[in-house]
Amino acid sequence: MKNLFLLPLIFVFFGCTTSVSEEDLTMLNGYWEIEQVTFADGSTKEFNVNPTVEYIEMEALKGFRKKMQPKFDGTYTTSNDAELFTIIKSDEHFEFQYNNDMSTWKEKIISISDDRFSVENKEAITYTYKRFKPINATE
């Protein structure tokens, strides 16, 4: 009977640890497009076509995130606006921490791989991104 009680406790303990390491964070560098949003109630919104992509550049746990508009010739249009961030380790996970003149917010990093990453905000909304692959119409 004790084993039946301990087994779920062990799963809860190990299930709460992070699957994202500090070394994984370097995979965030590059171009990303939103793939899906999962809302707190479990409903989802899929994004099949994106007019903008996110460019993330980070070094030593500090960086910026910028909206870019890909063009058919392989170049990008953008403004000079960028969201500066710091990545912090909080409990057993990493978080983007944003701070600008108008607001401060955090996004928990849920997962990172070579071709996908996901974050969750304080409203329990999960944003899943996939690596952007540009289309070059001039080839």
Tab-separated table of N, CA and C in Angstrom:
chain	number	residue	atom	x	y	z
A	1	MET	N	0.820	-1.196	0.000
A	1	MET	CA	0.000	0.000	0.000
A	1	MET	C	0.865	1.263	0.000
A	2	LYS	N	1.984	1.224	0.763
A	2	LYS	CA	2.883	2.374	0.785
A	2	LYS	C	3.420	2.680	-0.604
A	3	ASN	N	3.730	1.616	-1.359
A	3	ASN	CA	4.268	1.813	-2.709
A	3	ASN	C	3.263	2.513	-3.615
A	4	LEU	N	1.992	2.214	-3.446
A	4	LEU	CA	0.973	2.872	-4.257
A	4	LEU	C	0.891	4.358	-3.956
A	5	PHE	N	1.178	4.738	-2.736
A	5	PHE	CA	1.175	6.148	-2.367
A	5	PHE	C	2.455	6.843	-2.850
A	6	LEU	N	3.580	6.187	-2.751
A	6	LEU	CA	4.857	6.784	-3.130
A	6	LEU	C	5.014	6.950	-4.631
A	7	LEU	N	4.489	6.026	-5.412
A	7	LEU	CA	4.653	6.081	-6.856
A	7	LEU	C	4.108	7.386	-7.458
A	8	PRO	N	2.875	7.798	-7.163
A	8	PRO	CA	2.406	9.085	-7.704
A	8	PRO	C	3.235	10.266	-7.192
A	9	LEU	N	3.686	10.189	-5.972
A	9	LEU	CA	4.500	11.260	-5.416
A	9	LEU	C	5.816	11.402	-6.181
A	10	ILE	N	6.403	10.284	-6.540
A	10	ILE	CA	7.648	10.303	-7.326
A	10	ILE	C	7.396	10.900	-8.699
A	11	PHE	N	6.279	10.529	-9.345
A	11	PHE	CA	5.957	11.097	-10.653
A	11	PHE	C	5.743	12.605	-10.572
A	12	VAL	N	5.089	13.069	-9.548
A	12	VAL	CA	4.873	14.506	-9.372
A	12	VAL	C	6.202	15.217	-9.184
A	13	PHE	N	7.067	14.662	-8.355
A	13	PHE	CA	8.365	15.290	-8.097
A	13	PHE	C	9.191	15.402	-9.378
A	14	PHE	N	9.323	14.306	-10.119
A	14	PHE	CA	10.136	14.332	-11.325
A	14	PHE	C	9.437	15.046	-12.470
A	15	GLY	N	8.129	15.089	-12.461
A	15	GLY	CA	7.385	15.792	-13.497
A	15	GLY	C	7.506	17.298	-13.381
A	16	CYS	N	7.906	17.805	-12.232
A	16	CYS	CA	8.021	19.245	-12.025
A	16	CYS	C	9.395	19.785	-12.367
A	17	THR	N	10.336	18.926	-12.690
A	17	THR	CA	11.669	19.414	-13.016
A	17	THR	C	11.701	19.867	-14.460
A	18	THR	N	12.613	20.747	-14.757
A	18	THR	CA	12.693	21.318	-16.093
A	18	THR	C	13.289	20.343	-17.093
A	19	SER	N	12.817	20.428	-18.324
A	19	SER	CA	13.424	19.655	-19.392
A	19	SER	C	14.272	20.575	-20.266
A	20	VAL	N	14.383	21.838	-19.898
A	20	VAL	CA	15.176	22.810	-20.632
A	20	VAL	C	16.451	23.089	-19.843
A	21	SER	N	17.578	22.896	-20.489
A	21	SER	CA	18.855	23.190	-19.837
A	21	SER	C	19.369	24.545	-20.317
A	22	GLU	N	20.345	25.084	-19.617
A	22	GLU	CA	20.922	26.370	-20.027
A	22	GLU	C	21.561	26.261	-21.409
A	23	GLU	N	22.127	25.102	-21.726
A	23	GLU	CA	22.732	24.899	-23.045
A	23	GLU	C	21.670	24.933	-24.150
A	24	ASP	N	20.455	24.470	-23.838
A	24	ASP	CA	19.367	24.477	-24.819
A	24	ASP	C	18.981	25.891	-25.239
A	25	LEU	N	19.201	26.844	-24.376
A	25	LEU	CA	18.747	28.211	-24.632
A	25	LEU	C	19.375	28.807	-25.887
A	26	THR	N	20.562	28.365	-26.282
A	26	THR	CA	21.195	28.901	-27.493
A	26	THR	C	20.396	28.559	-28.747
A	27	MET	N	19.560	27.521	-28.673
A	27	MET	CA	18.723	27.163	-29.826
A	27	MET	C	17.655	28.219	-30.107
A	28	LEU	N	17.429	29.142	-29.180
A	28	LEU	CA	16.427	30.189	-29.390
A	28	LEU	C	16.852	31.196	-30.451
A	29	ASN	N	18.154	31.328	-30.685
A	29	ASN	CA	18.630	32.293	-31.680
A	29	ASN	C	18.109	31.944	-33.067
A	30	GLY	N	17.586	32.962	-33.752
A	30	GLY	CA	17.124	32.755	-35.123
A	30	GLY	C	15.718	33.265	-35.357
A	31	TYR	N	15.147	32.819	-36.466
A	31	TYR	CA	13.831	33.260	-36.909
A	31	TYR	C	12.776	32.212	-36.549
A	32	TRP	N	11.661	32.676	-35.998
A	32	TRP	CA	10.578	31.801	-35.540
A	32	TRP	C	9.237	32.342	-35.999
A	33	GLU	N	8.307	31.432	-36.270
A	33	GLU	CA	6.940	31.848	-36.567
A	33	GLU	C	5.982	31.144	-35.625
A	34	ILE	N	4.934	31.854	-35.247
A	34	ILE	CA	3.946	31.292	-34.333
A	34	ILE	C	3.239	30.138	-35.049
A	35	GLU	N	3.091	29.039	-34.356
A	35	GLU	CA	2.432	27.873	-34.929
A	35	GLU	C	1.061	27.651	-34.292
A	36	GLN	N	0.998	27.826	-32.964
A	36	GLN	CA	-0.248	27.533	-32.256
A	36	GLN	C	-0.288	28.286	-30.938
A	37	VAL	N	-1.500	28.659	-30.539
A	37	VAL	CA	-1.742	29.227	-29.220
A	37	VAL	C	-2.728	28.297	-28.526
A	38	THR	N	-2.377	27.892	-27.296
A	38	THR	CA	-3.274	27.066	-26.495
A	38	THR	C	-3.724	27.903	-25.311
A	39	PHE	N	-5.029	28.117	-25.206
A	39	PHE	CA	-5.589	28.958	-24.167
A	39	PHE	C	-5.767	28.167	-22.871
A	40	ALA	N	-5.991	28.861	-21.780
A	40	ALA	CA	-6.101	28.244	-20.461
A	40	ALA	C	-7.231	27.219	-20.399
A	41	ASP	N	-8.273	27.407	-21.186
A	41	ASP	CA	-9.387	26.457	-21.180
A	41	ASP	C	-9.136	25.232	-22.057
A	42	GLY	N	-7.961	25.169	-22.693
A	42	GLY	CA	-7.607	24.020	-23.533
A	42	GLY	C	-7.888	24.216	-25.007
A	43	SER	N	-8.631	25.259	-25.364
A	43	SER	CA	-8.896	25.509	-26.779
A	43	SER	C	-7.620	26.013	-27.454
A	44	THR	N	-7.539	25.817	-28.766
A	44	THR	CA	-6.335	26.197	-29.497
A	44	THR	C	-6.674	27.037	-30.716
A	45	LYS	N	-5.687	27.784	-31.153
A	45	LYS	CA	-5.780	28.534	-32.409
A	45	LYS	C	-4.532	28.197	-33.202
A	46	GLU	N	-4.731	27.708	-34.421
A	46	GLU	CA	-3.626	27.341	-35.309
A	46	GLU	C	-3.297	28.525	-36.218
A	47	PHE	N	-2.019	28.676	-36.543
A	47	PHE	CA	-1.571	29.714	-37.455
A	47	PHE	C	-0.901	29.029	-38.641
A	48	ASN	N	-1.557	29.049	-39.796
A	48	ASN	CA	-1.013	28.401	-40.986
A	48	ASN	C	-0.169	29.348	-41.825
A	49	VAL	N	-0.540	30.624	-41.835
A	49	VAL	CA	0.188	31.637	-42.597
A	49	VAL	C	0.479	32.797	-41.662
A	50	ASN	N	1.721	33.252	-41.665
A	50	ASN	CA	2.120	34.348	-40.780
A	50	ASN	C	2.745	35.482	-41.584
A	51	PRO	N	2.185	36.683	-41.497
A	51	PRO	CA	2.794	37.815	-42.204
A	51	PRO	C	4.067	38.309	-41.519
A	52	THR	N	4.246	37.969	-40.239
A	52	THR	CA	5.452	38.368	-39.522
A	52	THR	C	6.082	37.156	-38.845
A	53	VAL	N	7.375	37.251	-38.608
A	53	VAL	CA	8.106	36.235	-37.853
A	53	VAL	C	8.849	36.946	-36.737
A	54	GLU	N	9.277	36.183	-35.751
A	54	GLU	CA	10.039	36.725	-34.622
A	54	GLU	C	11.512	36.407	-34.839
A	55	TYR	N	12.345	37.405	-34.672
A	55	TYR	CA	13.786	37.181	-34.698
A	55	TYR	C	14.282	37.304	-33.262
A	56	ILE	N	14.964	36.272	-32.782
A	56	ILE	CA	15.507	36.273	-31.422
A	56	ILE	C	17.017	36.197	-31.509
A	57	GLU	N	17.656	37.093	-30.796
A	57	GLU	CA	19.116	37.064	-30.683
A	57	GLU	C	19.465	37.175	-29.205
A	58	MET	N	20.265	36.220	-28.738
A	58	MET	CA	20.587	36.161	-27.312
A	58	MET	C	22.030	35.730	-27.133
A	59	GLU	N	22.660	36.320	-26.120
A	59	GLU	CA	24.002	35.910	-25.706
A	59	GLU	C	24.119	36.175	-24.211
A	60	ALA	N	24.677	35.228	-23.492
A	60	ALA	CA	24.877	35.355	-22.043
A	60	ALA	C	23.561	35.684	-21.324
A	61	LEU	N	22.478	35.021	-21.733
A	61	LEU	CA	21.154	35.125	-21.117
A	61	LEU	C	20.508	36.503	-21.249
A	62	LYS	N	21.000	37.326	-22.158
A	62	LYS	CA	20.387	38.625	-22.461
A	62	LYS	C	20.241	38.729	-23.967
A	63	GLY	N	19.153	39.371	-24.396
A	63	GLY	CA	18.965	39.499	-25.829
A	63	GLY	C	17.788	40.366	-26.188
A	64	PHE	N	17.346	40.202	-27.426
A	64	PHE	CA	16.182	40.952	-27.901
A	64	PHE	C	15.349	40.070	-28.818
A	65	ARG	N	14.110	40.501	-28.961
A	65	ARG	CA	13.130	39.830	-29.801
A	65	ARG	C	12.526	40.899	-30.694
A	66	LYS	N	12.445	40.619	-31.987
A	66	LYS	CA	12.028	41.636	-32.939
A	66	LYS	C	11.090	41.036	-33.983
A	67	LYS	N	10.047	41.778	-34.345
A	67	LYS	CA	9.114	41.353	-35.394
A	67	LYS	C	9.727	41.687	-36.756
A	68	MET	N	9.659	40.713	-37.662
A	68	MET	CA	10.203	40.867	-39.010
A	68	MET	C	9.133	40.459	-40.018
A	69	GLN	N	9.138	41.112	-41.183
A	69	GLN	CA	8.241	40.721	-42.259
A	69	GLN	C	9.084	40.157	-43.396
A	70	PRO	N	8.986	38.842	-43.627
A	70	PRO	CA	9.781	38.250	-44.712
A	70	PRO	C	9.264	38.694	-46.078
A	71	LYS	N	10.209	38.861	-47.000
A	71	LYS	CA	9.863	39.206	-48.367
A	71	LYS	C	10.218	38.016	-49.263
A	72	PHE	N	9.646	37.980	-50.450
A	72	PHE	CA	9.849	36.844	-51.346
A	72	PHE	C	11.278	36.724	-51.864
A	73	ASP	N	12.056	37.790	-51.778
A	73	ASP	CA	13.442	37.701	-52.255
A	73	ASP	C	14.401	37.225	-51.160
A	74	GLY	N	13.856	36.830	-50.001
A	74	GLY	CA	14.698	36.315	-48.923
A	74	GLY	C	15.156	37.368	-47.929
A	75	THR	N	14.793	38.627	-48.142
A	75	THR	CA	15.147	39.688	-47.205
A	75	THR	C	13.978	39.931	-46.255
A	76	TYR	N	14.177	40.854	-45.311
A	76	TYR	CA	13.161	41.149	-44.301
A	76	TYR	C	12.969	42.649	-44.185
A	77	THR	N	11.749	43.041	-43.839
A	77	THR	CA	11.428	44.420	-43.499
A	77	THR	C	11.138	44.434	-42.008
A	78	THR	N	11.607	45.476	-41.328
A	78	THR	CA	11.350	45.577	-39.895
A	78	THR	C	11.402	47.033	-39.466
A	79	SER	N	10.954	47.269	-38.267
A	79	SER	CA	11.092	48.592	-37.660
A	79	SER	C	12.293	48.544	-36.723
A	80	ASN	N	12.560	49.623	-36.059
A	80	ASN	CA	13.658	49.652	-35.093
A	80	ASN	C	13.217	49.195	-33.710
A	81	ASP	N	11.945	48.803	-33.566
A	81	ASP	CA	11.435	48.363	-32.277
A	81	ASP	C	11.910	46.947	-31.959
A	82	ALA	N	12.324	46.742	-30.726
A	82	ALA	CA	12.729	45.416	-30.271
A	82	ALA	C	12.394	45.302	-28.785
A	83	GLU	N	12.017	44.110	-28.355
A	83	GLU	CA	11.774	43.846	-26.940
A	83	GLU	C	13.041	43.253	-26.345
A	84	LEU	N	13.637	43.970	-25.422
A	84	LEU	CA	14.814	43.459	-24.725
A	84	LEU	C	14.372	42.471	-23.665
A	85	PHE	N	15.160	41.425	-23.443
A	85	PHE	CA	14.824	40.445	-22.417
A	85	PHE	C	16.075	39.941	-21.720
A	86	THR	N	15.842	39.376	-20.557
A	86	THR	CA	16.839	38.628	-19.807
A	86	THR	C	16.221	37.280	-19.513
A	87	ILE	N	17.005	36.232	-19.613
A	87	ILE	CA	16.501	34.912	-19.238
A	87	ILE	C	16.974	34.634	-17.819
A	88	ILE	N	16.016	34.301	-16.974
A	88	ILE	CA	16.334	34.028	-15.573
A	88	ILE	C	15.915	32.605	-15.232
A	89	LYS	N	16.627	32.013	-14.282
A	89	LYS	CA	16.237	30.698	-13.780
A	89	LYS	C	15.375	30.931	-12.553
A	90	SER	N	14.170	30.380	-12.600
A	90	SER	CA	13.221	30.547	-11.520
A	90	SER	C	12.756	29.168	-11.091
A	91	ASP	N	12.974	28.804	-9.844
A	91	ASP	CA	12.649	27.463	-9.353
A	91	ASP	C	13.332	26.429	-10.251
A	92	GLU	N	12.538	25.670	-10.975
A	92	GLU	CA	13.085	24.604	-11.822
A	92	GLU	C	12.869	24.865	-13.311
A	93	HIS	N	12.726	26.130	-13.691
A	93	HIS	CA	12.546	26.438	-15.104
A	93	HIS	C	13.213	27.776	-15.435
A	94	PHE	N	13.281	28.063	-16.728
A	94	PHE	CA	13.820	29.336	-17.206
A	94	PHE	C	12.665	30.205	-17.681
A	95	GLU	N	12.844	31.523	-17.572
A	95	GLU	CA	11.813	32.468	-17.988
A	95	GLU	C	12.431	33.607	-18.785
A	96	PHE	N	11.700	34.044	-19.813
A	96	PHE	CA	11.996	35.327	-20.441
A	96	PHE	C	11.471	36.379	-19.475
A	97	GLN	N	12.257	37.386	-19.184
A	97	GLN	CA	11.788	38.504	-18.376
A	97	GLN	C	11.944	39.764	-19.218
A	98	TYR	N	10.813	40.408	-19.510
A	98	TYR	CA	10.775	41.612	-20.336
A	98	TYR	C	10.509	42.807	-19.430
A	99	ASN	N	11.116	43.928	-19.762
A	99	ASN	CA	10.924	45.142	-18.979
A	99	ASN	C	11.113	46.324	-19.909
A	100	ASN	N	10.028	47.064	-20.142
A	100	ASN	CA	10.147	48.277	-20.951
A	100	ASN	C	9.483	49.436	-20.204
A	101	ASP	N	9.407	50.579	-20.824
A	101	ASP	CA	8.847	51.761	-20.168
A	101	ASP	C	7.378	51.603	-19.787
A	102	MET	N	6.661	50.717	-20.483
A	102	MET	CA	5.231	50.603	-20.255
A	102	MET	C	4.815	49.370	-19.457
A	103	SER	N	5.669	48.341	-19.401
A	103	SER	CA	5.234	47.103	-18.782
A	103	SER	C	6.409	46.202	-18.407
A	104	THR	N	6.130	45.264	-17.515
A	104	THR	CA	7.061	44.202	-17.147
A	104	THR	C	6.283	42.904	-17.170
A	105	TRP	N	6.840	41.873	-17.801
A	105	TRP	CA	6.157	40.581	-17.836
A	105	TRP	C	7.163	39.462	-18.009
A	106	LYS	N	6.675	38.239	-17.750
A	106	LYS	CA	7.510	37.050	-17.857
A	106	LYS	C	6.789	36.006	-18.696
A	107	GLU	N	7.585	35.148	-19.333
A	107	GLU	CA	7.072	33.984	-20.034
A	107	GLU	C	7.928	32.795	-19.633
A	108	LYS	N	7.295	31.759	-19.132
A	108	LYS	CA	7.992	30.540	-18.741
A	108	LYS	C	8.336	29.748	-19.999
A	109	ILE	N	9.588	29.322	-20.116
A	109	ILE	CA	10.003	28.514	-21.255
A	109	ILE	C	9.636	27.065	-20.960
A	110	ILE	N	8.739	26.522	-21.755
A	110	ILE	CA	8.223	25.168	-21.551
A	110	ILE	C	9.131	24.131	-22.213
A	111	SER	N	9.487	24.379	-23.467
A	111	SER	CA	10.314	23.422	-24.203
A	111	SER	C	11.095	24.140	-25.294
A	112	ILE	N	12.225	23.527	-25.675
A	112	ILE	CA	13.052	24.034	-26.774
A	112	ILE	C	13.633	22.834	-27.508
A	113	SER	N	13.565	22.892	-28.840
A	113	SER	CA	14.270	21.922	-29.679
A	113	SER	C	14.842	22.692	-30.860
A	114	ASP	N	15.497	22.004	-31.775
A	114	ASP	CA	16.055	22.681	-32.945
A	114	ASP	C	14.997	23.383	-33.777
A	115	ASP	N	13.784	22.817	-33.828
A	115	ASP	CA	12.777	23.366	-34.724
A	115	ASP	C	11.508	23.885	-34.051
A	116	ARG	N	11.439	23.846	-32.696
A	116	ARG	CA	10.263	24.347	-31.985
A	116	ARG	C	10.634	24.844	-30.598
A	117	PHE	N	9.835	25.795	-30.108
A	117	PHE	CA	9.895	26.146	-28.689
A	117	PHE	C	8.527	26.644	-28.263
A	118	SER	N	8.278	26.562	-26.964
A	118	SER	CA	6.995	27.048	-26.448
A	118	SER	C	7.215	27.768	-25.125
A	119	VAL	N	6.360	28.758	-24.897
A	119	VAL	CA	6.390	29.552	-23.673
A	119	VAL	C	4.972	29.666	-23.136
A	120	GLU	N	4.869	29.933	-21.827
A	120	GLU	CA	3.566	30.116	-21.187
A	120	GLU	C	3.593	31.414	-20.396
A	121	ASN	N	2.529	32.211	-20.536
A	121	ASN	CA	2.463	33.470	-19.793
A	121	ASN	C	1.683	33.296	-18.494
A	122	LYS	N	1.514	34.381	-17.742
A	122	LYS	CA	0.859	34.288	-16.431
A	122	LYS	C	-0.633	33.961	-16.532
A	123	GLU	N	-1.231	34.145	-17.704
A	123	GLU	CA	-2.638	33.788	-17.914
A	123	GLU	C	-2.789	32.327	-18.339
A	124	ALA	N	-1.706	31.550	-18.284
A	124	ALA	CA	-1.684	30.129	-18.669
A	124	ALA	C	-1.973	29.933	-20.152
A	125	ILE	N	-1.587	30.901	-20.974
A	125	ILE	CA	-1.688	30.776	-22.426
A	125	ILE	C	-0.320	30.328	-22.932
A	126	THR	N	-0.315	29.252	-23.715
A	126	THR	CA	0.920	28.697	-24.248
A	126	THR	C	1.060	29.067	-25.713
A	127	TYR	N	2.227	29.610	-26.068
A	127	TYR	CA	2.553	29.978	-27.438
A	127	TYR	C	3.599	29.001	-27.946
A	128	THR	N	3.287	28.339	-29.057
A	128	THR	CA	4.227	27.396	-29.655
A	128	THR	C	4.723	27.982	-30.969
A	129	TYR	N	6.048	28.016	-31.119
A	129	TYR	CA	6.699	28.565	-32.303
A	129	TYR	C	7.428	27.456	-33.044
A	130	LYS	N	7.511	27.595	-34.361
A	130	LYS	CA	8.324	26.680	-35.153
A	130	LYS	C	9.384	27.502	-35.880
A	131	ARG	N	10.502	26.858	-36.169
A	131	ARG	CA	11.600	27.524	-36.864
A	131	ARG	C	11.098	27.990	-38.229
A	132	PHE	N	11.365	29.240	-38.556
A	132	PHE	CA	10.926	29.805	-39.828
A	132	PHE	C	11.861	29.362	-40.938
A	133	LYS	N	11.256	28.891	-42.031
A	133	LYS	CA	12.012	28.514	-43.227
A	133	LYS	C	11.594	29.456	-44.347
A	134	PRO	N	12.473	30.367	-44.728
A	134	PRO	CA	12.080	31.359	-45.741
A	134	PRO	C	11.838	30.731	-47.109
A	135	ILE	N	10.932	31.362	-47.840
A	135	ILE	CA	10.658	30.970	-49.216
A	135	ILE	C	11.353	31.985	-50.112
A	136	ASN	N	12.208	31.504	-50.985
A	136	ASN	CA	12.907	32.405	-51.890
A	136	ASN	C	12.342	32.208	-53.284
A	137	ALA	N	11.552	33.193	-53.731
A	137	ALA	CA	10.882	33.105	-55.034
A	137	ALA	C	11.829	33.412	-56.193
A	138	THR	N	13.023	33.892	-55.921
A	138	THR	CA	13.950	34.244	-57.001
A	138	THR	C	14.774	33.058	-57.465
A	139	GLU	N	14.695	31.925	-56.763
A	139	GLU	CA	15.490	30.747	-57.172
A	139	GLU	C	14.799	29.950	-58.249
